[in-house]
XYZ file of C-alpha atoms in Angstrom:
471
model
C 36.637 -15.954 -33.786
C 36.309 -15.924 -37.597
C 37.730 -19.434 -37.784
C 36.114 -22.833 -37.549
C 34.785 -23.304 -34.059
C 35.705 -26.533 -32.291
C 32.404 -28.135 -31.326
C 31.988 -30.940 -28.807
C 28.594 -32.646 -28.550
C 28.562 -34.601 -25.312
C 26.217 -37.328 -24.059
C 26.593 -37.606 -20.289
C 25.910 -40.810 -18.305
C 22.409 -41.272 -16.906
C 23.963 -40.996 -13.454
C 27.312 -39.269 -13.634
C 28.152 -40.361 -10.072
C 27.372 -44.036 -10.765
C 27.924 -44.932 -14.415
C 26.569 -48.470 -13.846
C 23.116 -47.128 -12.886
C 20.925 -47.548 -15.979
C 18.189 -49.794 -17.371
C 19.022 -49.439 -21.075
C 21.694 -47.844 -23.227
C 20.399 -46.015 -26.290
C 22.134 -43.855 -28.864
C 21.915 -40.069 -28.259
C 19.868 -39.699 -31.427
C 19.263 -35.951 -31.155
C 22.958 -35.172 -30.743
C 23.818 -37.592 -33.549
C 21.439 -35.724 -35.872
C 22.986 -32.367 -34.958
C 26.497 -33.781 -35.377
C 25.602 -35.049 -38.838
C 24.111 -31.801 -40.144
C 27.019 -29.763 -38.755
C 29.556 -32.083 -40.361
C 27.646 -31.885 -43.618
C 28.157 -28.116 -43.427
C 31.901 -28.545 -42.910
C 32.025 -27.820 -39.178
C 34.695 -29.205 -36.853
C 32.566 -31.484 -34.687
C 33.268 -34.264 -32.202
C 30.424 -36.404 -30.850
C 31.307 -38.226 -27.630
C 28.930 -40.676 -25.969
C 30.498 -40.719 -22.520
C 27.545 -42.805 -21.314
C 28.230 -45.641 -23.758
C 31.955 -45.536 -23.023
C 31.180 -45.679 -19.280
C 33.385 -42.689 -18.578
C 33.453 -41.453 -15.004
C 32.922 -37.790 -14.179
C 36.579 -36.887 -13.737
C 37.511 -38.680 -16.950
C 34.866 -36.707 -18.849
C 36.085 -33.425 -17.370
C 39.639 -34.319 -18.374
C 38.476 -35.172 -21.902
C 36.698 -31.822 -22.285
C 39.700 -29.996 -20.834
C 42.019 -31.575 -23.411
C 39.550 -31.018 -26.273
C 39.208 -27.292 -25.452
C 35.969 -26.836 -27.398
C 34.741 -23.399 -28.370
C 31.177 -24.720 -28.155
C 29.984 -27.493 -25.830
C 26.523 -28.920 -26.602
C 24.598 -31.203 -24.238
C 21.033 -32.560 -24.307
C 19.522 -32.105 -20.853
C 16.782 -34.372 -19.507
C 14.488 -33.068 -16.780
C 15.715 -35.517 -14.146
C 19.355 -34.761 -15.054
C 19.232 -30.969 -14.775
C 21.073 -30.904 -11.469
C 23.981 -33.093 -12.492
C 24.240 -31.350 -15.880
C 24.540 -27.813 -14.515
C 27.000 -28.958 -11.834
C 29.094 -30.548 -14.570
C 28.997 -27.307 -16.584
C 30.132 -25.413 -13.493
C 33.183 -27.682 -13.277
C 33.895 -27.133 -16.976
C 33.548 -23.350 -16.778
C 36.125 -23.212 -13.996
C 38.623 -24.816 -16.376
C 37.408 -23.398 -19.700
C 35.603 -20.117 -18.943
C 35.488 -19.070 -22.607
C 33.738 -22.230 -23.816
C 30.185 -21.434 -24.898
C 27.770 -23.912 -23.304
C 24.587 -24.857 -25.165
C 21.784 -26.978 -23.729
C 19.059 -28.569 -25.842
C 16.244 -31.087 -25.490
C 12.646 -30.869 -24.292
C 13.559 -29.557 -20.835
C 15.667 -26.748 -22.272
C 12.864 -26.011 -24.730
C 10.395 -25.422 -21.890
C 12.487 -24.274 -18.947
C 14.968 -22.073 -20.827
C 14.252 -19.046 -18.642
C 14.858 -20.871 -15.352
C 17.970 -22.546 -16.767
C 19.486 -19.214 -17.781
C 18.240 -17.342 -14.722
C 19.389 -19.848 -12.106
C 22.499 -21.298 -13.721
C 25.118 -18.786 -14.888
C 27.208 -21.533 -16.500
C 24.487 -22.156 -19.081
C 25.069 -19.684 -21.919
C 22.453 -20.678 -24.516
C 19.295 -22.821 -24.561
C 18.014 -24.258 -27.849
C 14.217 -24.193 -28.058
C 12.572 -26.885 -30.178
C 14.204 -28.906 -32.953
C 17.931 -28.294 -32.914
C 19.378 -29.144 -36.323
C 18.801 -25.882 -38.210
C 19.131 -23.779 -35.076
C 22.586 -25.176 -34.333
C 23.664 -24.579 -37.944
C 22.646 -20.949 -37.653
C 24.073 -20.537 -34.153
C 27.480 -21.983 -35.020
C 27.683 -19.769 -38.093
C 27.010 -16.642 -36.034
C 29.526 -17.608 -33.339
C 32.237 -18.438 -35.879
C 31.743 -15.102 -37.634
C 31.465 -13.131 -34.389
C 28.013 -11.889 -35.294
C 25.155 -11.000 -32.914
C 22.800 -13.823 -31.912
C 19.629 -11.732 -31.936
C 18.366 -13.115 -35.253
C 19.105 -16.792 -34.550
C 15.638 -18.301 -34.367
C 14.909 -20.818 -31.632
C 17.313 -19.818 -28.867
C 17.339 -18.057 -25.515
C 20.618 -16.653 -24.252
C 22.227 -14.268 -21.816
C 23.588 -10.951 -23.038
C 25.110 -8.400 -20.663
C 23.314 -10.015 -17.765
C 19.916 -9.958 -19.472
C 18.042 -12.996 -20.796
C 17.169 -12.632 -24.471
C 14.487 -14.823 -26.072
C 14.546 -14.891 -29.852
C 11.756 -15.649 -32.301
C 10.751 -19.307 -32.278
C 11.820 -21.489 -35.205
C 9.226 -23.474 -37.126
C 9.477 -27.248 -36.962
C 11.151 -28.919 -39.921
C 8.448 -29.968 -42.378
C 10.495 -32.163 -44.731
C 12.350 -34.730 -42.628
C 13.793 -36.283 -45.793
C 15.867 -33.109 -46.180
C 17.886 -34.052 -43.093
C 20.977 -36.283 -43.301
C 21.139 -39.618 -41.500
C 22.338 -39.572 -37.904
C 26.085 -39.623 -37.269
C 26.230 -43.357 -36.573
C 29.939 -43.349 -37.496
C 30.851 -41.546 -34.278
C 29.012 -43.957 -31.983
C 30.224 -47.287 -30.522
C 27.350 -49.254 -32.061
C 28.275 -52.560 -30.376
C 27.681 -51.105 -26.917
C 23.981 -50.249 -27.171
C 21.039 -52.303 -25.961
C 17.438 -52.049 -24.792
C 15.295 -54.250 -22.561
C 14.248 -56.484 -25.456
C 17.639 -56.742 -27.212
C 18.164 -60.224 -28.616
C 21.312 -59.772 -30.619
C 23.755 -56.909 -31.020
C 24.337 -54.522 -32.676
C 21.319 -52.498 -31.601
C 20.092 -49.103 -32.842
C 17.361 -46.678 -31.842
C 15.968 -44.736 -34.816
C 13.317 -41.991 -34.934
C 11.527 -41.655 -38.280
C 8.739 -39.173 -37.496
C 8.068 -36.109 -35.382
C 4.984 -34.503 -33.918
C 1.967 -36.101 -32.257
C -1.678 -35.505 -33.224
C -2.952 -36.793 -29.866
C -3.579 -34.814 -26.674
C -2.513 -36.960 -23.700
C -2.184 -34.755 -20.636
C 1.095 -36.329 -19.480
C 2.913 -35.776 -22.800
C 4.894 -32.753 -24.005
C 3.249 -32.424 -27.413
C 3.307 -28.626 -27.047
C 7.011 -28.778 -27.922
C 7.169 -31.600 -30.455
C 4.110 -30.154 -32.197
C 0.685 -31.532 -33.047
C 1.454 -31.786 -36.753
C 2.645 -35.289 -37.576
C 5.605 -35.435 -39.983
C 7.240 -38.670 -41.151
C 10.191 -39.541 -43.341
C 9.269 -41.214 -46.604
C 9.316 -45.010 -46.473
C 12.194 -44.990 -49.000
C 14.298 -42.781 -46.722
C 13.577 -45.020 -43.726
C 14.556 -48.138 -45.654
C 17.741 -46.515 -46.927
C 18.877 -45.809 -43.376
C 17.906 -49.288 -42.158
C 19.983 -50.762 -44.986
C 22.929 -48.573 -43.959
C 22.588 -49.645 -40.324
C 22.433 -53.327 -41.271
C 25.200 -53.390 -43.885
C 27.711 -50.915 -42.487
C 27.073 -50.884 -38.752
C 26.012 -54.539 -38.346
C 22.746 -53.646 -36.621
C 20.541 -56.700 -36.083
C 18.008 -55.277 -33.588
C 16.292 -51.954 -34.167
C 13.740 -49.835 -32.344
C 11.702 -47.397 -34.402
C 11.405 -45.169 -31.365
C 8.598 -42.863 -32.437
C 5.980 -42.150 -29.784
C 3.297 -43.691 -32.052
C 4.480 -45.567 -35.142
C 0.987 -46.355 -36.467
C -0.395 -42.830 -36.805
C -0.664 -43.775 -40.501
C -1.122 -47.490 -41.158
C -0.745 -46.875 -44.901
C 2.751 -45.437 -44.377
C 3.615 -48.196 -41.896
C 2.587 -50.873 -44.394
C 4.865 -49.271 -46.986
C 7.767 -49.466 -44.513
C 7.004 -53.118 -43.691
C 6.696 -54.117 -47.341
C 10.018 -52.386 -47.999
C 11.691 -54.202 -45.109
C 10.525 -57.538 -46.538
C 11.919 -56.663 -49.977
C 15.145 -55.420 -48.380
C 15.956 -59.003 -47.371
C 17.885 -57.961 -44.282
C 16.740 -60.223 -41.388
C 16.550 -57.459 -38.825
C 14.384 -57.791 -35.699
C 12.616 -54.602 -34.731
C 10.271 -53.083 -32.190
C 8.048 -50.029 -31.812
C 5.302 -48.263 -29.845
C 1.775 -48.056 -31.292
C -1.767 -47.096 -30.288
C -4.211 -49.941 -29.725
C -7.146 -48.121 -31.310
C -5.206 -47.688 -34.570
C -4.267 -51.322 -35.159
C -5.586 -53.369 -38.068
C -4.871 -56.985 -38.901
C -3.332 -56.371 -42.326
C -0.747 -53.969 -40.907
C 0.014 -56.222 -37.939
C 0.580 -59.215 -40.199
C 2.988 -57.205 -42.345
C 4.769 -55.968 -39.228
C 5.350 -59.521 -38.062
C 6.414 -60.717 -41.514
C 8.941 -57.864 -41.794
C 10.658 -58.780 -38.519
C 8.713 -56.976 -35.802
C 9.108 -58.860 -32.523
C 8.401 -56.162 -29.947
C 5.334 -53.938 -29.640
C 4.699 -51.538 -26.771
C 1.259 -50.134 -25.951
C 0.643 -47.323 -23.495
C -2.537 -48.521 -21.793
C -2.002 -46.134 -18.835
C -5.138 -47.182 -16.896
C -7.883 -49.801 -17.018
C -10.397 -47.266 -15.696
C -12.341 -45.404 -18.383
C -12.821 -42.320 -16.208
C -9.050 -42.068 -15.823
C -8.476 -42.585 -19.552
C -10.941 -39.785 -20.292
C -9.280 -37.418 -17.817
C -5.893 -38.188 -19.438
C -7.411 -37.276 -22.841
C -6.299 -40.621 -24.237
C -9.355 -40.739 -26.503
C -9.436 -44.514 -26.023
C -11.597 -46.804 -23.904
C -10.212 -49.828 -22.077
C -12.550 -51.984 -24.184
C -11.051 -50.594 -27.406
C -7.526 -50.999 -26.027
C -8.190 -54.611 -25.070
C -9.639 -55.251 -28.514
C -6.382 -53.999 -30.017
C -4.319 -56.157 -27.666
C -6.278 -59.258 -28.638
C -5.806 -58.492 -32.342
C -2.038 -58.196 -31.808
C -2.016 -61.542 -30.017
C -4.043 -63.155 -32.799
C -1.300 -62.462 -35.362
C 1.271 -64.086 -33.075
C 2.848 -61.033 -31.430
C 2.982 -60.262 -27.706
C 2.576 -56.606 -26.763
C 4.249 -55.153 -23.702
C 1.992 -52.795 -21.783
C 2.630 -49.556 -19.911
C 0.591 -48.136 -17.037
C 0.728 -44.871 -15.076
C -0.037 -44.762 -11.356
C -1.133 -41.559 -9.616
C -2.641 -39.253 -12.242
C -5.037 -36.513 -11.060
C -8.383 -38.073 -10.185
C -6.809 -41.453 -9.377
C -8.525 -43.509 -6.685
C -7.639 -46.707 -4.891
C -10.386 -48.393 -6.904
C -9.012 -47.209 -10.258
C -5.511 -48.405 -9.330
C -6.797 -51.838 -8.309
C -8.763 -52.066 -11.564
C -5.526 -51.358 -13.457
C -3.557 -53.924 -11.452
C -6.183 -56.610 -12.025
C -6.194 -55.872 -15.744
C -2.389 -56.129 -15.924
C -2.421 -59.439 -14.072
C -4.479 -61.055 -16.832
C -1.424 -61.025 -19.121
C 1.210 -63.696 -18.509
C 3.275 -63.182 -21.646
C 3.283 -59.378 -21.689
C 5.735 -57.361 -19.607
C 3.619 -54.769 -17.817
C 5.612 -51.737 -16.740
C 4.351 -49.275 -14.147
C 5.502 -45.686 -13.755
C 4.528 -42.834 -11.478
C 2.579 -39.925 -12.944
C 5.303 -37.335 -13.423
C 4.467 -33.656 -14.078
C 6.989 -32.783 -16.762
C 7.256 -29.119 -17.767
C 5.239 -28.360 -20.871
C 2.532 -30.920 -20.141
C -1.075 -30.333 -19.121
C -0.375 -32.553 -16.113
C 2.285 -30.087 -14.962
C -0.164 -27.184 -15.096
C -2.854 -29.192 -13.286
C -0.396 -30.223 -10.574
C 0.719 -26.620 -10.050
C -2.906 -25.562 -9.557
C -3.129 -28.225 -6.843
C -0.122 -26.654 -5.101
C 2.622 -28.836 -6.595
C 6.072 -27.258 -6.339
C 9.240 -28.741 -7.808
C 11.703 -29.359 -4.993
C 14.056 -31.634 -6.897
C 14.086 -32.196 -10.669
C 15.934 -35.496 -10.172
C 12.627 -37.019 -8.983
C 11.164 -36.478 -12.447
C 12.197 -39.864 -13.830
C 8.808 -41.729 -13.656
C 10.207 -44.296 -11.184
C 10.643 -41.882 -8.271
C 7.597 -40.366 -6.595
C 7.521 -36.669 -7.535
C 3.802 -35.885 -7.398
C 0.949 -37.099 -5.183
C -2.642 -36.533 -6.397
C -5.448 -35.476 -4.097
C -6.864 -38.348 -2.059
C -3.494 -40.057 -1.432
C -0.572 -39.725 0.922
C 2.967 -40.379 -0.290
C 3.091 -43.670 1.586
C -0.217 -44.832 0.182
C 0.784 -44.134 -3.409
C 4.169 -45.789 -2.932
C 2.366 -48.814 -1.460
C 0.101 -49.139 -4.507
C 3.029 -48.729 -6.886
C 4.931 -51.497 -5.116
C 1.792 -53.650 -5.067
C 1.362 -53.152 -8.817
C 4.949 -54.157 -9.585
C 5.162 -57.139 -7.259
C 1.704 -58.578 -7.904
C 2.262 -58.376 -11.664
C 5.841 -59.651 -11.852
C 6.058 -62.106 -8.969
C 3.683 -64.732 -10.374
C 4.706 -68.254 -11.337
C 2.865 -68.218 -14.720
C 4.462 -64.894 -15.665
C 7.976 -65.883 -14.576
C 7.827 -69.241 -16.362
C 6.589 -67.585 -19.553
C 9.415 -65.030 -19.453
C 12.023 -67.769 -18.979
C 10.628 -69.787 -21.872
C 10.665 -66.698 -24.091
C 14.325 -65.797 -23.476
C 15.764 -65.648 -26.983
C 19.492 -65.422 -26.284
C 22.100 -65.047 -23.542
C 22.206 -61.307 -24.319
C 18.429 -61.155 -23.885
C 18.673 -63.002 -20.554
C 21.355 -60.645 -19.193
C 19.427 -57.549 -20.272
C 16.272 -58.735 -18.507
C 18.204 -59.764 -15.404
C 19.714 -56.280 -15.194
C 16.285 -54.688 -15.586
C 14.765 -56.890 -12.862
C 17.636 -56.124 -10.476
C 17.306 -52.395 -11.034
C 13.527 -52.461 -10.632
C 13.354 -54.460 -7.420
C 16.601 -53.660 -5.636
C 17.152 -50.062 -6.693
C 13.858 -48.440 -7.633
C 11.568 -49.963 -4.992
C 14.142 -49.984 -2.183
C 15.090 -46.371 -3.015
C 11.456 -45.275 -2.836
C 10.993 -47.061 0.478
C 13.914 -45.149 2.013
C 12.206 -41.904 1.025
C 9.447 -42.450 3.616
């Protein structure tokens, strides 16, 4: 090639056959980070969020055909594997010389099966993609062998080659900001969005905890965070240049370090940009001083993964929290005037009818909190996946791995029984007069009302009815 490669980074719709089927619309942050670092290096890159632009499948194919990229990069989610590889098959028929690259957690774990079973996938990026893509693009542009590109698996002369793994990036401050310029910022929203524009920002990587349902084997156990100054600089950019007024700091656990979090909050207060923001935290790490600063700096949305109200289940999940400690954290959050939303998982190994009912009863004690229920889903790379396989679990359809479709049934349950308890959890928690009245009173804007209405419609008329048809 020995010329600049034309690179297209593409974010496909959640459901490429029904572009209206989604519960939130978030920026493709990983692709935006890769786009930014490639552009910083002088590469010819286009980032297209076909999801945000609501492009239908044929329109996307036509766009790619006209763009004629040398390299096509896509982040693949576990539940979207099928539609992604079918899309690549369509592209390869038109552009057989385009090099297709898949990244993301699924590609990082299932790279061998992706390359073995899907000939239209040329390269899988394993782990963090920024430096790997820089190296990969350089080798492709200069027509050099790929054998020393760390962090990839690829096909060469019919054989799958797996290169040396790349270490995770230690200094996140060394990375540029995401390529917000290439994204239609006015189109994004989440379930709690009050006012547009909305952005989803990740400011740390790695997780020091050991939950069995989480893929920490890929993201790493070593926690790494951007400096508070770097975080504040990007927030200022988002507010001033991209008119962002709602922001999610979308790290899996924002309060791993309360000292760092307090620095961020104090900086947000001094920034004097009235941005409303949300995050996910652990209940056993909360302290009143940090919570008060969070609220003062504009935090309006906190999510806690409770998972179960049964201590035996929490222990088997390796949550390293008790329900008493979790509830103590919830009460502390409420005392400072914030309302946490709570997440629960139904159907983990060892689950019983009694443990599910205990969880449902616990969730029903909260009228202001939105309690979301998901099915236990054995994602590749998790301890849950390995446990499920030992029980005889076999993947028959990756599209079921979306936490709202029943993919796995633990011992002691039938599919119908577990679906019944899931439906019971959702209906008995949401369809209560005190809860519904509280949610109506707490609607903060017309945008907020429409977002919640869309979520409710999708939950009750798509998710539950779809699961019922499966039996």
